[in-house]
Tab-separated table of C-alpha atoms in Angstrom:
chain	number	residue	atom	x	y	z
A	1	MET	CA	52.219	106.453	107.025
A	2	SER	CA	50.293	106.175	110.574
A	3	HIS	CA	50.961	108.560	113.491
A	4	SER	CA	51.071	106.900	116.928
A	5	SER	CA	53.227	106.399	119.796
A	6	ASN	CA	53.288	102.546	118.878
A	7	ALA	CA	54.849	103.176	115.303
A	8	VAL	CA	55.861	100.125	113.304
A	9	PHE	CA	58.357	100.084	110.595
A	10	PRO	CA	57.678	97.322	108.219
A	11	ILE	CA	60.796	95.782	106.587
A	12	ASP	CA	59.087	95.867	103.088
A	13	ALA	CA	58.160	99.402	103.540
A	14	LEU	CA	61.701	100.390	104.487
A	15	LEU	CA	63.699	98.419	102.048
A	16	TRP	CA	61.391	100.130	99.252
A	17	GLY	CA	62.083	103.488	100.020
A	18	ILE	CA	65.912	103.097	100.782
A	19	ARG	CA	66.189	101.354	97.317
A	20	ARG	CA	64.327	104.354	95.726
A	21	TRP	CA	66.958	106.692	97.374
A	22	VAL	CA	69.706	104.426	96.357
A	23	GLU	CA	68.933	104.362	92.874
A	24	ILE	CA	69.399	108.018	92.384
A	25	GLU	CA	73.290	108.081	92.184
A	26	SER	CA	74.364	111.365	93.981
A	27	PRO	CA	78.466	111.828	93.735
A	28	SER	CA	79.267	114.484	95.830
A	29	GLN	CA	80.868	116.366	93.002
A	30	ASP	CA	78.191	116.187	90.556
A	31	GLY	CA	75.682	119.086	91.908
A	32	GLN	CA	72.994	118.355	89.459
A	33	ALA	CA	72.972	114.400	90.409
A	34	VAL	CA	72.938	115.229	94.313
A	35	ASN	CA	69.956	117.756	93.581
A	36	ARG	CA	68.136	115.078	92.130
A	37	MET	CA	68.601	113.302	95.169
A	38	THR	CA	67.756	116.225	97.264
A	39	ASP	CA	64.364	116.587	94.842
A	40	ILE	CA	63.031	113.290	95.968
A	41	VAL	CA	63.738	113.806	99.978
A	42	GLU	CA	61.924	117.204	99.822
A	43	ALA	CA	59.036	115.876	98.017
A	44	ASP	CA	58.768	112.719	100.363
A	45	TYR	CA	58.917	115.076	103.345
A	46	ARG	CA	56.415	117.978	101.801
A	47	ALA	CA	53.926	114.727	101.145
A	48	GLN	CA	54.331	113.974	104.637
A	49	GLY	CA	53.128	117.614	105.642
A	50	VAL	CA	56.463	118.289	107.118
A	51	GLN	CA	57.720	121.793	106.436
A	52	THR	CA	61.460	121.985	104.172
A	53	GLN	CA	63.836	124.845	103.350
A	54	ARG	CA	66.140	124.586	100.666
A	55	ILE	CA	70.145	126.242	100.602
A	56	PRO	CA	71.210	126.449	97.103
A	57	GLY	CA	74.219	124.755	96.395
A	58	ARG	CA	77.604	126.645	95.752
A	59	ASP	CA	81.016	125.914	93.656
A	60	GLY	CA	79.264	123.433	91.529
A	61	LEU	CA	77.847	121.465	94.580
A	62	GLY	CA	74.147	120.277	95.348
A	63	ASP	CA	71.871	121.851	97.929
A	64	HIS	CA	71.537	121.467	100.944
A	65	LEU	CA	67.800	120.664	102.672
A	66	ILE	CA	66.538	121.226	105.902
A	67	ALA	CA	63.092	119.565	107.179
A	68	ARG	CA	61.556	120.840	110.472
A	69	LYS	CA	58.583	119.239	112.604
A	70	GLY	CA	57.453	120.157	115.964
A	71	ASN	CA	56.156	123.751	117.069
A	72	LYS	CA	57.701	123.696	120.618
A	73	HIS	CA	60.384	126.355	120.954
A	74	GLY	CA	63.920	126.317	122.523
A	75	PRO	CA	66.980	123.821	121.565
A	76	GLY	CA	65.680	120.586	120.154
A	77	ILE	CA	67.218	117.475	118.350
A	78	LEU	CA	69.086	117.798	115.278
A	79	VAL	CA	69.270	114.949	113.087
A	80	LEU	CA	72.116	115.147	110.705
A	81	SER	CA	72.463	113.057	107.508
A	82	HIS	CA	74.249	113.615	103.778
A	83	ASN	CA	72.522	112.955	100.457
A	84	ASP	CA	75.983	112.583	98.536
A	85	THR	CA	78.000	109.489	97.789
A	86	VAL	CA	81.349	108.434	96.824
A	87	HIS	CA	80.342	106.480	93.957
A	88	PRO	CA	80.365	108.146	90.584
A	89	VAL	CA	77.157	107.910	88.312
A	90	GLY	CA	77.103	104.529	86.573
A	91	THR	CA	78.163	102.170	89.319
A	92	LEU	CA	74.558	101.019	89.600
A	93	ASP	CA	74.740	99.744	86.285
A	94	ASP	CA	77.973	98.492	86.028
A	95	VAL	CA	79.536	97.376	89.438
A	96	LEU	CA	76.930	97.817	92.110
A	97	PRO	CA	73.246	97.378	91.580
A	98	PHE	CA	70.631	97.252	94.165
A	99	ARG	CA	70.557	93.714	94.893
A	100	ILE	CA	69.318	91.430	97.834
A	101	GLU	CA	71.157	88.480	98.753
A	102	GLY	CA	70.139	86.743	101.881
A	103	ASP	CA	69.696	89.408	104.990
A	104	ARG	CA	71.945	91.639	102.863
A	105	ALA	CA	71.037	94.418	100.461
A	106	PHE	CA	73.793	96.124	98.427
A	107	GLY	CA	73.810	99.550	96.549
A	108	PRO	CA	75.885	102.769	96.033
A	109	GLY	CA	75.511	104.679	98.905
A	110	ILE	CA	72.963	102.144	100.632
A	111	ALA	CA	74.984	102.182	104.167
A	112	ASP	CA	76.785	105.413	103.906
A	113	MET	CA	74.287	106.825	104.397
A	114	LYS	CA	71.322	106.513	102.250
A	115	GLY	CA	69.902	103.759	104.231
A	116	GLY	CA	70.338	105.876	107.570
A	117	ALA	CA	68.963	108.781	106.253
A	118	PHE	CA	65.683	106.831	105.436
A	119	LEU	CA	65.525	105.659	108.678
A	120	ALA	CA	65.391	109.203	109.890
A	121	PHE	CA	62.881	110.402	107.441
A	122	SER	CA	60.675	107.440	108.357
A	123	ALA	CA	61.169	108.063	112.132
A	124	ILE	CA	60.295	111.559	111.789
A	125	ALA	CA	57.369	111.200	109.593
A	126	GLN	CA	55.899	108.926	112.143
A	127	LEU	CA	55.968	111.455	114.933
A	128	ASP	CA	52.393	112.646	116.097
A	129	VAL	CA	51.908	116.209	116.995
A	130	GLY	CA	49.432	115.340	119.447
A	131	ASP	CA	51.847	112.763	121.202
A	132	LEU	CA	52.367	114.120	124.669
A	133	ASN	CA	55.680	112.363	125.328
A	134	TRP	CA	57.417	114.027	121.862
A	135	THR	CA	58.389	117.451	123.590
A	136	LEU	CA	61.691	118.504	121.643
A	137	PRO	CA	61.389	119.967	118.133
A	138	VAL	CA	63.072	118.222	115.389
A	139	THR	CA	65.586	119.457	112.587
A	140	HIS	CA	66.761	117.188	109.818
A	141	VAL	CA	69.505	118.322	107.812
A	142	LEU	CA	70.866	116.612	104.703
A	143	VAL	CA	73.640	118.109	103.088
A	144	SER	CA	75.286	117.839	99.833
A	145	ASP	CA	78.810	117.499	100.073
A	146	GLU	CA	79.813	115.447	103.438
A	147	GLU	CA	82.230	112.843	101.701
A	148	ILE	CA	84.526	115.607	100.223
A	149	GLY	CA	84.632	117.419	103.742
A	150	SER	CA	81.694	119.336	103.841
A	151	PRO	CA	83.215	122.688	102.499
A	152	THR	CA	80.006	124.431	101.815
A	153	SER	CA	77.807	123.089	104.401
A	154	ARG	CA	80.254	123.137	107.668
A	155	GLU	CA	78.502	126.841	108.482
A	156	LEU	CA	75.240	125.499	108.244
A	157	ILE	CA	75.791	122.196	110.391
A	158	GLU	CA	77.164	124.743	113.205
A	159	ALA	CA	74.620	126.830	112.993
A	160	GLU	CA	72.164	124.278	113.488
A	161	ALA	CA	74.123	122.425	116.416
A	162	ARG	CA	73.971	125.736	118.108
A	163	LYS	CA	70.229	125.644	118.231
A	164	ALA	CA	70.010	122.028	119.441
A	165	LYS	CA	70.143	120.159	122.742
A	166	TYR	CA	71.162	116.737	121.055
A	167	VAL	CA	72.487	115.857	117.465
A	168	LEU	CA	71.871	112.491	116.310
A	169	VAL	CA	74.079	111.555	113.335
A	170	THR	CA	72.677	108.465	110.604
A	171	GLU	CA	76.253	107.489	109.360
A	172	PRO	CA	76.055	103.448	109.512
A	173	GLY	CA	76.738	101.323	112.510
A	174	ARG	CA	80.091	99.900	112.885
A	175	ASN	CA	81.394	96.679	113.691
A	176	GLY	CA	77.960	94.876	114.192
A	177	GLY	CA	76.123	97.737	114.431
A	178	ARG	CA	77.663	99.675	117.271
A	179	CYS	CA	77.065	103.268	117.357
A	180	VAL	CA	79.988	105.619	117.438
A	181	THR	CA	80.641	108.285	120.284
A	182	ALA	CA	84.217	109.239	119.539
A	183	ARG	CA	86.142	110.169	116.167
A	184	LYS	CA	89.574	111.168	115.396
A	185	GLY	CA	89.692	114.831	114.226
A	186	ILE	CA	91.583	115.204	110.476
A	187	ALA	CA	94.293	117.730	109.811
A	188	THR	CA	95.731	117.853	106.632
A	189	PHE	CA	99.253	119.611	105.613
A	190	GLU	CA	101.262	120.320	102.538
A	191	LEU	CA	105.100	120.770	103.243
A	192	LYS	CA	107.379	122.424	100.180
A	193	VAL	CA	110.539	122.357	99.905
A	194	HIS	CA	112.533	124.741	97.613
A	195	GLY	CA	116.293	124.051	96.840
A	196	ARG	CA	118.459	125.118	93.906
A	197	ALA	CA	118.247	123.829	90.115
A	198	THR	CA	120.963	123.358	88.328
A	199	HIS	CA	122.550	120.861	85.542
A	200	ALA	CA	122.831	117.135	87.110
A	201	GLY	CA	125.726	116.421	84.983
A	202	LEU	CA	127.885	119.824	84.680
A	203	ARG	CA	126.845	121.531	87.897
A	204	HIS	CA	125.572	118.486	90.293
A	205	ARG	CA	127.837	119.849	92.920
A	206	ASP	CA	126.158	123.483	93.089
A	207	GLY	CA	122.566	122.100	93.301
A	208	ARG	CA	120.458	121.575	96.276
A	209	ASN	CA	118.169	118.899	95.748
A	210	ALA	CA	114.832	119.693	97.415
A	211	ILE	CA	113.716	115.799	96.999
A	212	ILE	CA	116.777	114.642	99.373
A	213	GLU	CA	115.949	117.561	101.717
A	214	LEU	CA	112.172	116.684	101.857
A	215	ALA	CA	113.000	112.713	102.246
A	216	LYS	CA	114.801	113.946	105.625
A	217	HIS	CA	111.864	115.738	107.048
A	218	ILE	CA	109.293	113.126	105.840
A	219	LEU	CA	111.291	110.167	107.724
A	220	ALA	CA	110.949	112.843	110.778
A	221	ILE	CA	107.353	113.464	110.107
A	222	GLU	CA	106.424	109.869	109.917
A	223	ALA	CA	108.158	109.182	113.278
A	224	LEU	CA	105.872	111.284	114.982
A	225	THR	CA	103.234	108.416	114.923
A	226	ASP	CA	102.175	107.452	118.256
A	227	TYR	CA	99.945	104.404	118.165
A	228	GLU	CA	99.635	104.110	121.937
A	229	ARG	CA	97.952	107.082	121.847
A	230	GLY	CA	96.234	106.999	118.962
A	231	LEU	CA	97.732	109.233	116.593
A	232	THR	CA	98.679	108.563	113.408
A	233	ILE	CA	100.595	111.025	110.506
A	234	ASN	CA	100.652	109.877	107.024
A	235	VAL	CA	102.797	111.045	104.147
A	236	GLY	CA	100.107	110.261	101.389
A	237	THR	CA	101.671	111.578	98.140
A	238	ILE	CA	104.909	113.272	97.339
A	239	ARG	CA	105.875	115.043	93.799
A	240	GLY	CA	108.922	117.131	92.754
A	241	GLY	CA	111.353	117.582	90.009
A	242	THR	CA	111.160	118.281	86.652
A	243	LYS	CA	113.380	115.932	84.566
A	244	PRO	CA	116.103	113.174	85.593
A	245	ASN	CA	119.128	115.507	84.340
A	246	VAL	CA	117.965	118.537	86.468
A	247	VAL	CA	118.672	118.808	90.194
A	248	PRO	CA	115.382	119.204	91.492
A	249	PHE	CA	114.474	122.624	92.869
A	250	GLU	CA	111.113	121.890	94.149
A	251	ALA	CA	109.398	119.128	96.185
A	252	ILE	CA	106.202	118.733	98.073
A	253	ALA	CA	104.692	116.224	100.548
A	254	GLU	CA	101.011	115.980	101.481
A	255	ILE	CA	100.610	115.106	105.061
A	256	ASP	CA	97.475	113.238	106.684
A	257	ILE	CA	97.102	113.740	110.721
A	258	ARG	CA	94.411	111.796	112.762
A	259	LEU	CA	93.819	113.635	116.119
A	260	PRO	CA	91.896	111.734	119.059
A	261	THR	CA	91.929	114.872	121.215
A	262	PRO	CA	92.250	118.812	120.370
A	263	PRO	CA	95.344	119.040	122.908
A	264	MET	CA	97.108	116.580	120.751
A	265	GLY	CA	96.284	118.581	117.627
A	266	GLU	CA	97.840	121.662	119.086
A	267	GLU	CA	100.941	119.415	120.026
A	268	ILE	CA	101.691	117.908	116.341
A	269	ILE	CA	100.626	121.262	114.710
A	270	ARG	CA	103.739	122.721	116.747
A	271	LYS	CA	106.206	120.145	116.068
A	272	LEU	CA	105.524	120.753	112.454
A	273	ARG	CA	106.097	123.949	112.348
A	274	GLU	CA	109.363	123.743	114.598
A	275	ILE	CA	110.610	121.898	111.450
A	276	ARG	CA	113.675	123.833	110.278
A	277	PRO	CA	115.741	123.130	106.913
A	278	THR	CA	119.340	121.257	107.339
A	279	SER	CA	120.674	124.359	105.804
A	280	ASP	CA	120.283	127.850	104.634
A	281	ASP	CA	120.430	126.583	100.891
A	282	TYR	CA	116.998	125.218	101.360
A	283	LYS	CA	113.459	126.799	102.337
A	284	LEU	CA	110.581	125.174	103.831
A	285	MET	CA	107.098	126.342	103.424
A	286	LEU	CA	104.137	124.558	105.601
A	287	THR	CA	100.617	125.080	104.947
A	288	GLY	CA	97.545	123.566	106.142
A	289	ARG	CA	94.957	123.097	109.221
A	290	ILE	CA	92.673	120.919	111.186
A	291	LYS	CA	89.776	120.205	108.535
A	292	ARG	CA	87.782	118.278	111.197
A	293	PRO	CA	88.231	118.943	115.011
A	294	PRO	CA	88.176	115.374	116.926
A	295	TYR	CA	84.945	113.988	118.314
A	296	THR	CA	85.499	112.945	122.325
A	297	LYS	CA	83.281	111.225	124.247
A	298	THR	CA	82.186	113.566	126.729
A	299	GLU	CA	79.786	113.191	129.702
A	300	ALA	CA	76.684	114.424	127.992
A	301	ILE	CA	77.578	112.297	125.020
A	302	SER	CA	77.773	109.365	127.675
A	303	GLU	CA	74.486	110.269	128.824
A	304	LEU	CA	72.980	110.353	125.269
A	305	TYR	CA	74.527	107.098	124.331
A	306	GLU	CA	72.806	105.216	127.748
A	307	THR	CA	69.481	106.622	126.755
A	308	ALA	CA	69.958	104.995	123.400
A	309	ARG	CA	71.496	101.878	124.589
A	310	SER	CA	68.608	101.768	127.086
A	311	ILE	CA	65.991	101.909	124.219
A	312	ALA	CA	67.645	99.466	122.188
A	313	SER	CA	67.827	97.185	125.121
A	314	ASP	CA	63.483	97.726	125.541
A	315	LEU	CA	63.688	96.857	121.459
A	316	GLY	CA	65.780	93.566	122.396
A	317	PHE	CA	69.054	94.250	120.833
A	318	ASP	CA	72.359	95.500	122.260
A	319	LEU	CA	73.647	98.751	121.297
A	320	SER	CA	77.429	98.887	121.860
A	321	ASP	CA	79.488	102.032	121.125
A	322	SER	CA	83.003	102.408	119.349
A	323	ALA	CA	85.520	104.936	118.905
A	324	THR	CA	86.601	105.544	115.058
A	325	SER	CA	89.381	107.110	113.047
A	326	GLY	CA	87.102	107.917	109.964
A	327	ALA	CA	85.889	111.518	110.445
A	328	SER	CA	81.984	112.618	109.785
A	329	ASP	CA	79.905	115.786	110.527
A	330	ALA	CA	79.582	114.675	113.905
A	331	ASN	CA	83.095	116.185	114.355
A	332	PHE	CA	81.846	119.704	113.853
A	333	THR	CA	78.648	119.238	116.420
A	334	ALA	CA	80.279	117.181	119.053
A	335	SER	CA	81.629	120.445	120.831
A	336	ILE	CA	78.569	122.233	120.490
A	337	ALA	CA	75.797	119.947	121.503
A	338	ALA	CA	75.987	116.218	122.978
A	339	THR	CA	76.271	114.028	119.681
A	340	LEU	CA	75.580	110.123	119.122
A	341	ASP	CA	76.699	109.019	115.473
A	342	GLY	CA	76.581	105.693	113.532
A	343	ILE	CA	72.793	104.877	114.329
A	344	GLY	CA	71.933	104.614	110.612
A	345	VAL	CA	71.840	100.962	109.329
A	346	ASN	CA	74.235	98.314	110.468
A	347	GLY	CA	76.486	99.059	107.368
A	348	LEU	CA	78.527	95.791	107.939
A	349	ASP	CA	81.656	98.050	107.598
A	350	SER	CA	80.853	98.239	103.772
A	351	ALA	CA	80.912	101.611	103.109
A	352	HIS	CA	82.737	103.380	100.222
A	353	THR	CA	83.443	99.867	98.817
A	354	HIS	CA	82.362	97.836	95.895
A	355	TYR	CA	80.234	95.255	97.759
A	356	GLU	CA	78.447	98.416	100.024
A	357	CYS	CA	75.539	96.749	101.785
A	358	MET	CA	73.217	96.833	104.897
A	359	GLU	CA	71.847	94.390	106.993
A	360	ILE	CA	67.984	94.108	106.180
A	361	SER	CA	66.679	92.332	109.502
A	362	SER	CA	68.352	95.272	111.543
A	363	ALA	CA	66.627	98.211	109.787
A	364	PRO	CA	62.990	98.182	111.569
A	365	GLN	CA	64.896	98.078	115.265
A	366	ARG	CA	67.124	100.725	114.352
A	367	ALA	CA	63.879	103.018	113.024
A	368	GLN	CA	62.401	102.056	116.184
A	369	MET	CA	65.172	103.329	118.312
A	370	LEU	CA	65.696	106.447	116.607
A	371	TYR	CA	61.920	107.013	116.657
A	372	GLN	CA	61.858	106.329	120.489
A	373	LEU	CA	64.894	108.612	120.930
A	374	LEU	CA	63.085	111.578	119.220
A	375	ARG	CA	59.938	110.926	121.258
A	376	THR	CA	61.883	110.448	124.701
A	377	LEU	CA	65.061	112.839	124.755
A	378	ARG	CA	64.476	116.063	127.313
């Protein structure tokens, strides 16, 4: 690759590189598969003379990779990507082979987020240490477990964000290529009810049906949803009982909560903890936590977005922004450093589907935008 302030990103080269990464399947919970992907990314960076560091995986998950470029000191730019996908090994052969149809390229993880990760790699590779306009060191972190909540990478992500002035996240663009400046937080809880088991025929009167008790609380919990404020609560699974002829002793509900703001999170958790059994014959046990904090659009994030929007305008396209209910690793960084998400490929709202694809024609523009951001942020 050439190294100049007028770097170009040919479509053919981008598409070849993205295809090469897409055709290495890397589902989150298959650590060996993810590491095959990480091997390629690491080798590609080293071929460009970029320093890399590998963080060994744990709990059967894959390794995390850190690439650093630039000799400058002080807070820099963190580019955040992930190597894992939601698609199991075999998707490429059976369901979603790499193919091109018109202006769309299809493949597992091409939007979320191998396309965006490759755009970041391409932009970073083009940075020239002799370019006087480039002033901030760049760190590219590619984690192995984002799609399952980043259980082994959150600590690394937050540590690297604390070293950064800006964070750029290469999740796919939304709704026609919009970047993302806000995401809801995610909380997950489990409500367990204990009642009293008895024979459903002989001693039904003496039983205390945990399923009935749980059902009453589910209705109350679902009623806390407030669409006007953007708060949604979903009881997604319930289970309980043993046999039809036994009054059920135990019933459990799993609850997903999407939170627009931190205060709303505190409010809803307080309300959940205030739930009481309808009688002393039942016991309630609530467990859970906020897994990803809300990512809210602060003044610093607005300024970062405006810089990106101005660069995009100079390149001939409009970069709108949006908020989304889906979470990403940006939720971990937004309260630490100014964070701009959704600057990967235009994913045409296809992530996680059997028709996952990217808009080919937009890739060079978005790579150029990312490159110019890395050069011009101060």
